[in-house]
Amino acid sequence: MTEYAASAVAPSLSYELYPPRNDQAKSKTVDVISALAASAPDYVSVTYNGTPERRRASVELIGHLIEHTRLRPLAHLTCVGETRESLDRLVNHLVALGVRGVLALRGDKPEGAEHDAASAHGELPFARYLVELIRNVENRRSASLAAGRLAIGVAAYPTRHPESPTFRHDVEVLLAKERAGANFAITQIYFDPADYTNLVREARAAGVTIPIVPGIMPVNNERRLLRLCELSGLEPDEALRARLADASSDAERHRIGVGHAAELAQAAFDGGAPGLHLYTFNDARSPLDVVDALQLTGSGTADAREGADYGDADALSAASRLAHA
Ligand code: FAD
């Protein structure tokens, strides 16, 4: 009988990608994926939002990861813009493709008057209901999953979610998502190391037991920092903003962004973080430099498969079987 020594569990490493917007961006995304694969991430998450075309592009990217790389995808899904039925079909479709991990989100509410229709907001009002829906699909597909489980992640907020009355309310919502069946959480970006440790402390005190992985983004220019904060409803970090504004070259801005992200990640690890999730903006260099600075390696497979071709008809045909429109 083979015996395996017990060993300390290494922190997880994961990256977030968004689907490319056109053919040119597709080939760049393939290069980014190959570069990121060298660090053996435990999984790569793919965002999901926007128009039906953008949503289909997310599923196509998942199809590419499954068919042409050895990376494990984590598919983001949102309640916004979906019905209970479309989500049910979509989860079934993703499972059939080979997806075993989903990040269940409410999604950002669409802006503008043209989105006032209830259909644009979605049938499920909160992420917790999407967690329940995914567990329901899992039960129904129990035989094809060999009675295994899907990993379900949810969002957590180191600083108050813009729609929440209080930070404490966010912690209660996180607990409700765990009770609905979530296995882990990934945080929204944050700029102060104390925000992550405070979230973990408050969540544990409230009864949350699932791993809470810090979500960190290396930000290497002031414009991106401001845009990011606008999209996520966060206050920009003034010290970081000033350093980026004062920097005299791209190389210096890059060093500032990578250094700041690495410091945040190191502080999270010092506080016992179970892993690191890097928002990449579909750029490999900054996240890989953060990983290098931390001397981190994931436990996934390091090499991408030969001959990856995002334009490959077979890869896309699997994704285009998507029943969801
Ligand atoms: P929820 O947990 O449902 O919370 C939404 C709001 O409702 C919060 O203010 C919460 O406090 C409140 N709430 C929840 N339950 C209740 C209740 N029972 N009663 C009263 N209030 C309640 N967005 C996308 O569109 N696509 C993506 O791919 C995407 N990826 C993301 C990845 C990560 C790691 C994170 C952190 C966020 C991501 N987002 C994405 C953004 C996210 O969708 C938004 O932050 C969204 O506004 C909230 O989503 P949620 O899943 O946290 O929602």
Coordinates of C-alpha atoms and ligand atoms in Angstrom, one line a residue:
M1 CA 0.0 0.0 0.0
T2 CA 1.3 3.4 -0.9
E3 CA 1.7 5.8 2.0
Y4 CA 1.7 9.5 1.7
A5 CA 3.2 11.8 4.3
A6 CA 0.9 14.4 5.7
S7 CA 2.1 17.8 4.5
A8 CA 1.1 21.4 5.1
V9 CA -1.3 22.7 2.5
A10 CA 0.2 25.2 0.2
P11 CA -1.8 28.4 -0.5
S12 CA -4.0 28.3 -3.6
L13 CA -3.1 30.4 -6.6
S14 CA -5.8 31.6 -9.1
Y15 CA -6.3 34.2 -11.7
E16 CA -9.3 36.0 -13.1
L17 CA -9.8 36.5 -16.9
Y18 CA -12.5 38.2 -18.8
P19 CA -13.6 37.0 -22.3
P20 CA -11.8 38.6 -25.2
R21 CA -13.9 41.2 -27.2
N22 CA -12.7 40.4 -30.8
D23 CA -10.5 38.0 -32.8
Q24 CA -7.3 40.0 -32.2
A25 CA -8.0 39.9 -28.4
K26 CA -8.6 36.2 -28.7
S27 CA -5.1 35.4 -29.8
K28 CA -3.7 37.7 -27.1
T29 CA -5.8 35.9 -24.5
V30 CA -4.4 32.6 -25.6
D31 CA -0.9 34.0 -25.0
V32 CA -1.9 35.3 -21.6
I33 CA -3.3 31.9 -20.7
S34 CA -0.1 30.1 -21.7
A35 CA 2.0 32.6 -19.8
L36 CA -0.2 32.2 -16.7
A37 CA -0.2 28.4 -17.0
A38 CA 3.5 28.4 -16.3
S39 CA 2.8 29.3 -12.7
A40 CA 0.6 26.2 -12.3
P41 CA -2.5 28.0 -11.0
D42 CA -5.1 25.9 -9.1
Y43 CA -7.8 27.4 -11.2
V44 CA -8.5 30.3 -13.6
S45 CA -11.8 32.1 -13.2
V46 CA -13.8 33.6 -16.2
T47 CA -16.0 36.6 -15.6
Y48 CA -19.6 36.6 -16.9
N49 CA -21.7 39.7 -17.7
G50 CA -22.9 42.1 -20.3
T51 CA -24.7 41.3 -23.5
P52 CA -25.7 37.8 -24.6
E53 CA -22.7 37.8 -27.0
R54 CA -20.4 38.7 -24.1
R55 CA -21.9 35.9 -22.0
R56 CA -21.5 33.4 -24.9
A57 CA -17.9 34.6 -25.2
S58 CA -17.4 33.7 -21.5
V59 CA -18.7 30.2 -22.1
E60 CA -16.4 29.9 -25.2
L61 CA -13.4 30.9 -23.1
I62 CA -14.3 28.2 -20.6
G63 CA -14.6 25.7 -23.5
H64 CA -11.1 26.7 -24.7
L65 CA -9.6 26.3 -21.2
I66 CA -11.2 22.8 -20.9
E67 CA -10.3 21.6 -24.4
H68 CA -7.0 23.2 -25.0
T69 CA -5.3 23.6 -21.7
R70 CA -4.9 21.7 -18.5
L71 CA -6.1 24.6 -16.4
R72 CA -9.2 24.1 -14.3
P73 CA -11.8 26.8 -15.0
L74 CA -14.0 28.5 -12.4
A75 CA -17.1 29.8 -14.2
H76 CA -18.6 33.0 -12.9
L77 CA -22.4 33.1 -13.2
T78 CA -24.7 36.0 -12.3
C79 CA -28.4 36.2 -11.5
V80 CA -28.6 39.6 -13.3
G81 CA -30.0 39.2 -16.8
E82 CA -31.0 35.6 -16.3
T83 CA -34.1 33.7 -15.4
R84 CA -34.2 30.6 -13.2
E85 CA -34.6 28.5 -16.3
S86 CA -31.8 30.0 -18.2
L87 CA -29.5 29.6 -15.2
D88 CA -30.5 26.0 -14.8
R89 CA -29.7 25.3 -18.5
L90 CA -26.5 27.2 -18.3
V91 CA -25.3 25.3 -15.2
N92 CA -26.2 22.0 -16.8
H93 CA -24.3 23.0 -20.0
L94 CA -21.2 24.0 -18.0
V95 CA -21.2 20.7 -16.1
A96 CA -21.6 18.8 -19.4
L97 CA -18.5 20.7 -20.7
G98 CA -16.6 19.6 -17.7
V99 CA -16.8 22.5 -15.4
R100 CA -16.7 21.6 -11.7
G101 CA -16.4 25.0 -10.1
V102 CA -18.8 28.0 -10.2
L103 CA -18.5 31.4 -8.7
A104 CA -22.2 32.3 -7.9
L105 CA -22.8 36.1 -8.0
R106 CA -25.8 38.4 -8.0
G107 CA -24.0 40.5 -10.7
D108 CA -23.8 44.2 -11.1
K109 CA -27.1 45.8 -11.8
P110 CA -27.2 47.2 -15.4
E111 CA -27.0 50.9 -15.7
G112 CA -29.3 53.1 -17.7
A113 CA -33.0 53.5 -18.4
E114 CA -33.1 50.8 -21.1
H115 CA -32.3 48.3 -18.4
D116 CA -35.2 49.2 -16.2
A117 CA -37.1 46.0 -17.3
A118 CA -37.3 43.4 -14.6
S119 CA -35.8 40.9 -17.1
A120 CA -32.6 42.9 -17.1
H121 CA -32.3 42.5 -13.4
G122 CA -32.9 38.8 -13.3
E123 CA -35.3 36.5 -11.7
L124 CA -33.2 35.6 -8.7
P125 CA -32.6 38.7 -6.5
F126 CA -29.5 37.6 -4.6
A127 CA -26.5 35.3 -5.1
R128 CA -27.7 33.0 -2.3
Y129 CA -30.5 31.7 -4.5
L130 CA -28.1 31.0 -7.3
V131 CA -26.0 28.9 -4.8
E132 CA -29.2 26.9 -4.1
L133 CA -30.0 26.5 -7.8
I134 CA -26.5 25.1 -8.5
R135 CA -26.8 22.6 -5.6
N136 CA -30.2 21.6 -7.1
V137 CA -28.6 20.9 -10.5
E138 CA -25.8 19.0 -8.7
N139 CA -28.4 16.8 -7.0
R140 CA -30.2 16.1 -10.2
R141 CA -26.9 15.2 -12.0
S142 CA -25.6 13.2 -9.1
A143 CA -25.0 10.1 -11.2
S144 CA -23.1 11.8 -13.9
L145 CA -21.0 13.6 -11.3
A146 CA -20.3 10.2 -9.7
A147 CA -22.0 11.6 -6.7
G148 CA -19.2 14.2 -6.5
R149 CA -19.8 17.8 -5.7
L150 CA -19.4 21.1 -7.5
A151 CA -17.2 23.7 -5.8
I152 CA -19.3 26.8 -5.3
G153 CA -17.6 30.1 -4.6
V154 CA -19.2 33.4 -3.6
A155 CA -18.1 37.1 -3.3
A156 CA -17.0 38.6 0.0
Y157 CA -16.4 42.3 0.7
P158 CA -13.5 43.6 2.8
T159 CA -15.2 47.1 2.7
R160 CA -19.0 47.6 2.6
H161 CA -20.8 46.6 -0.6
P162 CA -22.1 49.9 -2.1
E163 CA -25.8 48.7 -1.8
S164 CA -25.4 47.4 1.8
P165 CA -26.5 49.4 4.8
T166 CA -23.5 48.2 6.8
F167 CA -20.3 46.1 6.7
R168 CA -22.0 43.9 9.3
H169 CA -24.9 43.3 6.9
D170 CA -22.4 42.0 4.3
V171 CA -21.0 39.6 6.8
E172 CA -24.5 38.2 7.5
V173 CA -25.0 37.9 3.7
L174 CA -21.8 35.9 3.5
L175 CA -22.9 33.6 6.3
A176 CA -26.3 33.1 4.4
K177 CA -24.4 32.2 1.3
E178 CA -22.3 29.6 3.2
R179 CA -25.5 28.2 4.7
A180 CA -27.0 27.9 1.2
G181 CA -24.1 25.7 0.2
A182 CA -21.1 27.9 -0.8
N183 CA -17.7 26.3 -0.2
F184 CA -15.4 29.2 -0.4
A185 CA -15.4 33.0 -1.0
I186 CA -13.2 35.3 -3.0
T187 CA -12.9 39.0 -1.9
Q188 CA -13.6 42.1 -3.8
I189 CA -10.4 44.1 -4.4
Y190 CA -9.2 46.2 -1.5
F191 CA -6.2 48.5 -0.8
D192 CA -5.6 48.3 2.9
P193 CA -4.3 45.0 4.4
A194 CA -6.3 45.6 7.5
D195 CA -9.6 45.4 5.5
Y196 CA -8.9 41.7 4.7
T197 CA -7.9 40.7 8.2
N198 CA -10.9 42.6 9.6
L199 CA -13.3 40.8 7.2
V200 CA -11.9 37.4 8.2
R201 CA -12.1 38.2 11.9
E202 CA -15.7 39.5 11.7
A203 CA -16.8 36.6 9.5
R204 CA -15.3 34.0 11.8
A205 CA -17.0 35.7 14.8
A206 CA -20.3 35.6 13.0
G207 CA -19.9 31.8 12.3
V208 CA -18.5 31.8 8.7
T209 CA -16.2 28.8 8.3
I210 CA -15.4 28.7 4.6
P211 CA -12.0 29.8 3.2
I212 CA -12.0 33.5 2.3
V213 CA -9.4 34.0 -0.5
P214 CA -8.1 37.6 -0.9
G215 CA -8.8 39.0 -4.4
I216 CA -6.0 41.4 -5.3
M217 CA -5.2 43.4 -8.4
P218 CA -1.9 44.8 -9.4
V219 CA -2.8 48.3 -10.5
N220 CA -0.2 50.0 -12.6
N221 CA -1.8 53.3 -13.7
E222 CA -3.9 56.0 -12.1
R223 CA -6.6 55.9 -14.8
R224 CA -7.2 52.2 -14.3
L225 CA -7.3 52.7 -10.5
L226 CA -10.0 55.3 -10.9
R227 CA -12.0 53.2 -13.4
L228 CA -11.8 50.2 -11.2
C229 CA -13.0 52.1 -8.2
E230 CA -15.9 53.6 -10.2
L231 CA -17.0 50.2 -11.3
S232 CA -16.8 48.5 -7.9
G233 CA -18.0 51.5 -5.8
L234 CA -14.7 51.7 -3.9
E235 CA -12.9 54.7 -2.6
P236 CA -9.5 55.0 -4.5
D237 CA -6.5 54.5 -2.2
E238 CA -5.0 58.1 -2.1
A239 CA -1.5 57.0 -1.3
L240 CA -1.4 54.5 -4.2
R241 CA -3.0 57.1 -6.5
A242 CA -0.4 59.7 -5.7
R243 CA 2.5 57.3 -6.2
L244 CA 1.1 56.3 -9.6
A245 CA 0.5 59.9 -10.6
D246 CA 4.0 61.0 -9.5
A247 CA 5.8 58.1 -11.3
S248 CA 7.8 59.2 -14.3
S249 CA 7.8 56.0 -16.4
D250 CA 5.7 52.9 -17.2
A251 CA 8.4 50.8 -15.6
E252 CA 8.1 52.7 -12.3
R253 CA 4.3 52.5 -12.4
H254 CA 4.6 48.7 -13.0
R255 CA 6.9 48.4 -10.0
I256 CA 4.6 50.4 -7.8
G257 CA 1.5 48.3 -8.8
V258 CA 3.3 44.9 -8.4
G259 CA 4.9 46.0 -5.1
H260 CA 1.6 47.2 -3.7
A261 CA -0.2 44.0 -4.7
A262 CA 2.6 41.8 -3.3
E263 CA 2.5 43.6 0.0
L264 CA -1.2 43.1 0.3
A265 CA -0.9 39.4 -0.5
Q266 CA 2.0 38.9 1.9
A267 CA 0.0 40.6 4.7
A268 CA -2.9 38.4 3.9
F269 CA -0.7 35.3 4.0
D270 CA 0.8 36.4 7.3
G271 CA -2.7 36.6 8.6
G272 CA -3.4 33.0 7.5
A273 CA -5.0 33.5 4.0
P274 CA -5.7 30.2 2.3
G275 CA -4.7 31.4 -1.1
L276 CA -4.4 34.3 -3.5
H277 CA -6.7 35.3 -6.4
L278 CA -5.2 37.8 -8.8
Y279 CA -7.4 40.0 -11.0
T280 CA -5.4 40.1 -14.2
F281 CA -7.2 42.5 -16.6
N282 CA -6.1 39.9 -19.2
D283 CA -2.5 40.8 -18.7
A284 CA 0.0 38.2 -17.6
R285 CA 3.1 40.3 -16.7
S286 CA 1.9 42.1 -13.6
P287 CA 0.3 39.0 -11.9
L288 CA 3.3 36.8 -12.7
D289 CA 5.6 39.4 -11.2
V290 CA 3.5 39.4 -8.0
V291 CA 3.7 35.6 -7.9
D292 CA 7.5 35.8 -8.4
A293 CA 7.8 38.4 -5.7
L294 CA 6.0 36.1 -3.3
Q295 CA 7.8 33.0 -4.6
L296 CA 4.5 31.3 -5.0
T297 CA 3.5 28.4 -7.1
G298 CA 0.1 26.9 -7.5
S299 CA -0.7 23.2 -7.3
G300 CA -2.2 22.9 -10.7
T301 CA -0.5 21.6 -13.9
A302 CA 2.2 23.9 -15.1
D303 CA 2.2 23.3 -18.8
A304 CA -0.5 24.2 -21.3
R305 CA -1.3 21.6 -24.0
E306 CA 0.5 21.9 -27.3
G307 CA -1.3 23.4 -30.3
A308 CA -3.8 25.5 -28.4
D309 CA -5.8 27.4 -31.0
Y310 CA -8.6 29.5 -29.8
G311 CA -10.1 29.7 -33.3
D312 CA -10.3 25.9 -33.5
A313 CA -13.8 24.9 -34.7
D314 CA -14.0 21.9 -32.3
A315 CA -13.2 23.9 -29.3
L316 CA -15.8 26.4 -30.1
S317 CA -18.5 23.9 -31.2
A318 CA -18.6 22.4 -27.7
A319 CA -19.1 25.9 -26.3
S320 CA -21.6 26.9 -28.9
R321 CA -23.9 24.0 -27.9
L322 CA -25.0 26.5 -25.2
A323 CA -28.7 26.2 -24.9
H324 CA -28.9 29.5 -23.2
A325 CA -29.6 32.6 -25.4
Ligands
FAD1 P1 -25.2 39.3 -3.1 O1 -24.4 38.5 -2.2 O2 -26.5 38.8 -3.6 O3 -25.4 40.8 -2.5 C1 -25.8 41.9 -3.3 C2 -26.4 42.9 -2.4 O4 -27.6 42.5 -1.8 C3 -25.4 43.3 -1.2 O5 -25.5 44.6 -0.9 C4 -26.0 42.4 -0.1 O6 -25.7 42.9 1.1 C5 -27.5 42.5 -0.4 N1 -28.2 41.3 0.0 C6 -27.9 40.0 -0.2 N2 -28.9 39.2 0.3 C7 -29.8 40.0 0.9 C8 -31.0 39.8 1.6 N3 -31.5 38.6 1.8 N4 -31.7 40.9 2.1 C9 -31.2 42.2 1.8 N5 -30.1 42.4 1.2 C10 -29.4 41.4 0.7 N6 -20.1 40.9 -11.4 C11 -20.5 40.5 -12.7 O7 -21.4 41.0 -13.2 N7 -19.8 39.5 -13.3 C12 -18.7 38.8 -12.8 O8 -18.1 37.9 -13.4 C13 -18.3 39.2 -11.5 N8 -17.2 38.6 -10.8 C14 -17.0 39.0 -9.5 C15 -15.9 38.2 -8.9 C16 -15.6 38.6 -7.5 C17 -14.6 37.8 -6.8 C18 -16.3 39.6 -6.9 C19 -16.0 39.9 -5.4 C20 -17.3 40.3 -7.5 C21 -17.6 40.0 -8.8 N9 -18.7 40.7 -9.5 C22 -19.0 40.3 -10.8 C23 -19.3 41.8 -8.9 C24 -20.6 41.4 -8.1 O9 -21.5 40.8 -9.0 C25 -21.2 42.7 -7.5 O10 -20.4 43.1 -6.5 C26 -22.6 42.6 -7.1 O11 -23.1 44.0 -6.9 C27 -23.0 41.8 -5.9 O12 -22.8 40.5 -6.1 P2 -22.9 39.4 -4.9 O13 -22.7 38.1 -5.5 O14 -22.0 39.8 -3.8 O15 -24.4 39.6 -4.5

